[in-house]
PDB file of C-alpha atoms in Angstrom:
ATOM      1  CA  UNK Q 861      12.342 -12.334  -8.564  1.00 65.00           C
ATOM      2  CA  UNK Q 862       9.606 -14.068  -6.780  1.00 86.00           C
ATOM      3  CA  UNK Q 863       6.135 -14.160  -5.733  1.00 94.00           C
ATOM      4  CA  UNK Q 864       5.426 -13.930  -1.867  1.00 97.00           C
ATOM      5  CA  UNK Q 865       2.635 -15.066   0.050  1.00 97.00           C
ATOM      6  CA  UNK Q 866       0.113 -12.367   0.289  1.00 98.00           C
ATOM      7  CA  UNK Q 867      -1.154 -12.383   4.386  1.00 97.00           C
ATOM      8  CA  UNK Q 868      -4.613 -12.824   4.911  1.00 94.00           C
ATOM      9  CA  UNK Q 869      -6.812 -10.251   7.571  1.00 87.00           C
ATOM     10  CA  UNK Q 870      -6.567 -13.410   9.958  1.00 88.00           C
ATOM     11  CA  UNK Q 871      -2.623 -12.997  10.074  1.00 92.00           C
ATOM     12  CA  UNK Q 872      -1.723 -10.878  13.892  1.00 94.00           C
ATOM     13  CA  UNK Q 873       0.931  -9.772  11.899  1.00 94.00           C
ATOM     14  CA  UNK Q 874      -1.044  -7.482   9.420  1.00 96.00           C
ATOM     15  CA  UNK Q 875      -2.097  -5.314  12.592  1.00 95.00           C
ATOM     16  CA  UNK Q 876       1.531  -4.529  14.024  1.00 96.00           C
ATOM     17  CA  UNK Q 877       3.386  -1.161  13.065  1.00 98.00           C
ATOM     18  CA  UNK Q 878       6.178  -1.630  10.463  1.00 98.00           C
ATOM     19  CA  UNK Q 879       9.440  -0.250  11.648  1.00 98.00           C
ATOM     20  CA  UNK Q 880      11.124   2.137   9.538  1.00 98.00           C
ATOM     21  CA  UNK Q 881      14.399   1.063   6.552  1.00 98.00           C
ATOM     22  CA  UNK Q 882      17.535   2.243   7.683  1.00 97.00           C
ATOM     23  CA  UNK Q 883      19.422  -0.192   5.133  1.00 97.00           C
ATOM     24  CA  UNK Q 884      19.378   0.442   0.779  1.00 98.00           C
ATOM     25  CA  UNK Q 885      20.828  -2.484  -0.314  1.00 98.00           C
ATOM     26  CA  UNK Q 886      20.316  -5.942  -2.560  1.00 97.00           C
ATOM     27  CA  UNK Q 887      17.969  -7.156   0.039  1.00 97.00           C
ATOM     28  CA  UNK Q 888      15.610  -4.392   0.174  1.00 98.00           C
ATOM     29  CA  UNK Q 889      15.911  -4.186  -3.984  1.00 98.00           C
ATOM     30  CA  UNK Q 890      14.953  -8.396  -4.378  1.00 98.00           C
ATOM     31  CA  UNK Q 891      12.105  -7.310  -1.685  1.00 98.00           C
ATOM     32  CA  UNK Q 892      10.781  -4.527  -4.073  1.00 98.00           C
ATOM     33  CA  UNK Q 893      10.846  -6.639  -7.147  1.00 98.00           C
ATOM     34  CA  UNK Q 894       9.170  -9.436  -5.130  1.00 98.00           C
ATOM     35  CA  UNK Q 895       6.348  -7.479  -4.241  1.00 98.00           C
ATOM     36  CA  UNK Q 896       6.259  -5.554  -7.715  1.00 98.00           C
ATOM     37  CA  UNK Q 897       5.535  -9.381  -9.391  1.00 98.00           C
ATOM     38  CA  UNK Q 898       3.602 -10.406  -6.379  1.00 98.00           C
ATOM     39  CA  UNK Q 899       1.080  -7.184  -6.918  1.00 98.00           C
ATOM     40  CA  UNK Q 900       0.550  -7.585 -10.490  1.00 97.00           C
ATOM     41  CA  UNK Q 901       0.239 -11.826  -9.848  1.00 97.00           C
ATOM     42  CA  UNK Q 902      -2.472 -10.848  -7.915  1.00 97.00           C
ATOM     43  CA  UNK Q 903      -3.741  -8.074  -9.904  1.00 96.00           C
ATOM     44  CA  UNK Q 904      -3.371  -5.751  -7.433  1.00 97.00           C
ATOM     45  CA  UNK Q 905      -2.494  -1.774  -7.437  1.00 97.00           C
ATOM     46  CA  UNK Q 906      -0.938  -1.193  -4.310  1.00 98.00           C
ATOM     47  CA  UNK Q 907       1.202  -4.134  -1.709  1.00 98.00           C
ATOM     48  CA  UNK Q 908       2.597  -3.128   1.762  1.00 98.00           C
ATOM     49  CA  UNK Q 909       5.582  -5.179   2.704  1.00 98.00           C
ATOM     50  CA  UNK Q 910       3.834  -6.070   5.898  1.00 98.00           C
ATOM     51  CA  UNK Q 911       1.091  -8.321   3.377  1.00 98.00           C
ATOM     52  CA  UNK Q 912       4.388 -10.361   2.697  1.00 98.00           C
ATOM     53  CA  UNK Q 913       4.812 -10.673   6.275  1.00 97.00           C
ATOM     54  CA  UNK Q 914       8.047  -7.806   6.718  1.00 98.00           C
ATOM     55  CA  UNK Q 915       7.199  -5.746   9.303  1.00 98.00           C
ATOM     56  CA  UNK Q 916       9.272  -2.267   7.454  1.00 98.00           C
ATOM     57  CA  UNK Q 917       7.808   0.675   6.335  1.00 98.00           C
ATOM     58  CA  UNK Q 918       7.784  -0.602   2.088  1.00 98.00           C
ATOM     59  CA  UNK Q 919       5.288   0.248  -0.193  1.00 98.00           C
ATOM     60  CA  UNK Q 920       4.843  -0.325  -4.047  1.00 98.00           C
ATOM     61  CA  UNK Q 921       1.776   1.066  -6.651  1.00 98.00           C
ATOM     62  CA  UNK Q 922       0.760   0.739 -10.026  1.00 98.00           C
ATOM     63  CA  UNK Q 923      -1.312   2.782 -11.672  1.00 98.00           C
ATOM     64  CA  UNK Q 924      -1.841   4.345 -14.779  1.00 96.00           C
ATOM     65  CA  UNK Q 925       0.615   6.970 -14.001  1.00 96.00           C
ATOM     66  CA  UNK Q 926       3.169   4.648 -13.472  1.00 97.00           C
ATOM     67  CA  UNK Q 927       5.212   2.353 -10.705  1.00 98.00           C
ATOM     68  CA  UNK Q 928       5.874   3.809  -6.908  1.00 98.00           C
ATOM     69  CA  UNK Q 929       8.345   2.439  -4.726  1.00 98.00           C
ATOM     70  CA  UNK Q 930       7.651   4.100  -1.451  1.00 98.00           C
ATOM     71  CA  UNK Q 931      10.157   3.509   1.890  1.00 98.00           C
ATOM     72  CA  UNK Q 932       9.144   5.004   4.817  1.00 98.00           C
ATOM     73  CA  UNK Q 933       6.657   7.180   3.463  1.00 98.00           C
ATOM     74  CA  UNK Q 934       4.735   9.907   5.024  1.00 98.00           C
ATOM     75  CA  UNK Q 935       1.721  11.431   3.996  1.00 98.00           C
ATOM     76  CA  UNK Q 936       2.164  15.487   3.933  1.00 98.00           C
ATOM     77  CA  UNK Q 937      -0.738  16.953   2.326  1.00 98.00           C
ATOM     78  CA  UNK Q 938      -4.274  15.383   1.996  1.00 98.00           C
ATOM     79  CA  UNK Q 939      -7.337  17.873   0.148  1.00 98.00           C
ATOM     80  CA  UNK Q 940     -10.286  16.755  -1.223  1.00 98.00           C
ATOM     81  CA  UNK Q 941     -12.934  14.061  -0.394  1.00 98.00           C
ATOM     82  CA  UNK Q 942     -13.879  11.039  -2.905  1.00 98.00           C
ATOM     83  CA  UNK Q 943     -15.979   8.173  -1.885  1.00 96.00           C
ATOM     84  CA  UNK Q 944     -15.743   4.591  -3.599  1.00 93.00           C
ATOM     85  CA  UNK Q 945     -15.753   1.021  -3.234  1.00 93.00           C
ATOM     86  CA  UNK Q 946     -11.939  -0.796  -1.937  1.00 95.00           C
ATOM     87  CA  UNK Q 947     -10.433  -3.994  -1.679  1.00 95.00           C
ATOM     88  CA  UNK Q 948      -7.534  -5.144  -0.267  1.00 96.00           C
ATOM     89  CA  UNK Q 949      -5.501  -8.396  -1.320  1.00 97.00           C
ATOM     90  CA  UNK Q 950      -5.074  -9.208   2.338  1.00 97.00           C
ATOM     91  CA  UNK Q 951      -9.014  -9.627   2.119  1.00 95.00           C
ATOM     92  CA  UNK Q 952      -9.611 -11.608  -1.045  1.00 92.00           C
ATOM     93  CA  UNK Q 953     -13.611 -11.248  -2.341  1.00 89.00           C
ATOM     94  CA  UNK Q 954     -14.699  -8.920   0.070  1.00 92.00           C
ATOM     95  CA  UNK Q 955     -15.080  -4.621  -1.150  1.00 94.00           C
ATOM     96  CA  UNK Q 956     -16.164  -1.468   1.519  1.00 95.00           C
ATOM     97  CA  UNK Q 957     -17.258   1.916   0.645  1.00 95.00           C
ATOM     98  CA  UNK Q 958     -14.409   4.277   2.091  1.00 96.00           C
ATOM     99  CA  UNK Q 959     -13.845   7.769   1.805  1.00 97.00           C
ATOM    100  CA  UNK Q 960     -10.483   8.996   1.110  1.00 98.00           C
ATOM    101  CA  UNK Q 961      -8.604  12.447   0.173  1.00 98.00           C
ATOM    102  CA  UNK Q 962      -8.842  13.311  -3.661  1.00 98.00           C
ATOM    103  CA  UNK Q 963      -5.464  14.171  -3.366  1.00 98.00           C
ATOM    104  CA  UNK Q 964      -2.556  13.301  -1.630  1.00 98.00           C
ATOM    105  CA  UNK Q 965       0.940  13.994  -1.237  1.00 98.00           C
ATOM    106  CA  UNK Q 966       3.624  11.397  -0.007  1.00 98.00           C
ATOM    107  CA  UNK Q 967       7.479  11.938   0.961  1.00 98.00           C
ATOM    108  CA  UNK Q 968       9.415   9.191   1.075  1.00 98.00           C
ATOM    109  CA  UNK Q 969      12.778   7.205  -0.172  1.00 98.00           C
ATOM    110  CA  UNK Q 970      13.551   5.527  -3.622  1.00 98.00           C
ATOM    111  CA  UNK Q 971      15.250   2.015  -3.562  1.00 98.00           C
ATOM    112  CA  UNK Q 972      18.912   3.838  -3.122  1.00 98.00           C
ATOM    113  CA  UNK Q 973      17.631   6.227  -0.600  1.00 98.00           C
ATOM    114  CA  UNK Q 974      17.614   9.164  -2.457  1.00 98.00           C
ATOM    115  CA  UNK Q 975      14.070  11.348  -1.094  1.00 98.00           C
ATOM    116  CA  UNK Q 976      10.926  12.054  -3.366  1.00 98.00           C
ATOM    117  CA  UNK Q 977       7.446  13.088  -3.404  1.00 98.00           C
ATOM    118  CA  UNK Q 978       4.740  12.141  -4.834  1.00 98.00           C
ATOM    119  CA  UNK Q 979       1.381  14.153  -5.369  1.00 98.00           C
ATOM    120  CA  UNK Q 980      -1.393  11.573  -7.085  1.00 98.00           C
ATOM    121  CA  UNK Q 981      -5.373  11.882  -7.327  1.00 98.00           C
ATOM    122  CA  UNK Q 982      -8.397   9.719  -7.314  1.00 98.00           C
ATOM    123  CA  UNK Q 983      -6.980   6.024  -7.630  1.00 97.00           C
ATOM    124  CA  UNK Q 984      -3.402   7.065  -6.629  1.00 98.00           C
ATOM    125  CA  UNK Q 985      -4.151   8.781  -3.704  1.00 98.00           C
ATOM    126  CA  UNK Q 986      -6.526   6.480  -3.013  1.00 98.00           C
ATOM    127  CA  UNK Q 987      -3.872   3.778  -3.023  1.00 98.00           C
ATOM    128  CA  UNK Q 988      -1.322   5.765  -1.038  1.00 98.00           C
ATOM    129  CA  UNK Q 989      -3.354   5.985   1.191  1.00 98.00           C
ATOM    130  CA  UNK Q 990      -4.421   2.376   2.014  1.00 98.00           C
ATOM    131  CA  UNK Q 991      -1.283   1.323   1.684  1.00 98.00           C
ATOM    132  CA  UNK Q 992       0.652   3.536   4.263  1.00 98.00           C
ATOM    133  CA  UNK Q 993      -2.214   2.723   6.481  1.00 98.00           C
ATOM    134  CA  UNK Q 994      -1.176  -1.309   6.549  1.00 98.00           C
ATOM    135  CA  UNK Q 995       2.214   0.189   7.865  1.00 98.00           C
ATOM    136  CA  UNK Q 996       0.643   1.125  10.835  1.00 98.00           C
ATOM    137  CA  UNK Q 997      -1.307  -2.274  11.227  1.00 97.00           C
ATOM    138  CA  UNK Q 998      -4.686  -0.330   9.604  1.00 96.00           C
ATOM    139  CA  UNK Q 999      -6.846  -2.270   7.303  1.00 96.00           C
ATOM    140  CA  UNK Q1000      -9.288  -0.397   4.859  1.00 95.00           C
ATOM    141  CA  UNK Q1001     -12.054  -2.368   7.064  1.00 93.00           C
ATOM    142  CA  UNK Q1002     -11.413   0.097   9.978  1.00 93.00           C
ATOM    143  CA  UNK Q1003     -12.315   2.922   8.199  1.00 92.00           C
ATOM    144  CA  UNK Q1004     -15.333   1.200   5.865  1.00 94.00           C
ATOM    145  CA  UNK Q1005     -18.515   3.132   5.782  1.00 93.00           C
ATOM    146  CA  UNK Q1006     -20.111   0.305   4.257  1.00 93.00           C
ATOM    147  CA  UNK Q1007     -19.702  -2.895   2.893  1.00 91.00           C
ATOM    148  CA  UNK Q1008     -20.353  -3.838  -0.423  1.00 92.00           C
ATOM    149  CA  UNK Q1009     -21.510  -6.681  -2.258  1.00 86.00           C
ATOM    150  CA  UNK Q1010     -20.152  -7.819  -5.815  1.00 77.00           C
ATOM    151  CA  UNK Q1011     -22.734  -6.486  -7.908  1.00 78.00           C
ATOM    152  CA  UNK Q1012     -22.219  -2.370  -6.120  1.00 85.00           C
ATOM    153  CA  UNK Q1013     -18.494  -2.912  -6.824  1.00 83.00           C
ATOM    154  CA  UNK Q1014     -17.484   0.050  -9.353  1.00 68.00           C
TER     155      UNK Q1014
END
């Protein structure tokens, strides 16, 4: 394993649709693990491939319910409303005020391909969220309601 350079908001790169995985195999696995150690060496919760600069459709969370490896995930059901600060490792020191679903549901494929969903709340939906949204070159800026200084940050 290996940690990747995390993309910064200046990167072009970061704002370009991710194409989807069509191949399950030891390069796509190193990738996950990669951005797995990469996340929690940046003590993050969520990492988009496309913040390593691969332009697929890759997503990995942790939370307190666990590890998600998302590929080519699709949000299916959204309810709810919660409203709360966000940061993004692509934009180190800076938080917004979003709002995002309470809940969300996500389909997608595990590392061999096999399909599974995913319901999560609150800081996993949250994350599932922002993360699918880098696939499609969206940054949690876009959708900010406000931005926050340190001291608001929850």
């Amino acid at each position: 394993m290996g940690l990747r350079k995390i993309l910064t908001d200046k990167e072009p790169s970061l704002h370009k649709v991710c194409r989807p995985v069509e191949k399950f195999d030891h390069r796509l696995h190193k990738l996950l693990d990669d951005m797995v150690e990469t996340m929690r060496g940046a003590n993050g919760c969520g990492l988009a491939a496309v913040q390593v600069g691969v332009l697929r459709r890759i997503v990995v969370i942790e939370t307190e319910e666990g590890l998600f490896e998302f590929i080519n995930p699709v949000i299916t059901r959204k309810s709810g409303t919660q409203e709360g600060a966000e940061g993004c490792l692509s934009l180190p020191g800076k938080w917004g005020k979003t709002k995002r679903p309470k809940c969300v549901t996500v389909e997608a494929l595990d590392r061999h391909g096999n399909k599974i969903e995913v319901t999560g709340f609150d800081l996993l939906a949250k994350a599932m969220c922002h993360e699918i949204d880098h696939l499609d070159g969206i940054l949690y800026t876009d959708k900010v309601i406000k931005m926050l200084e340190a001291d608001e940050v929850e």
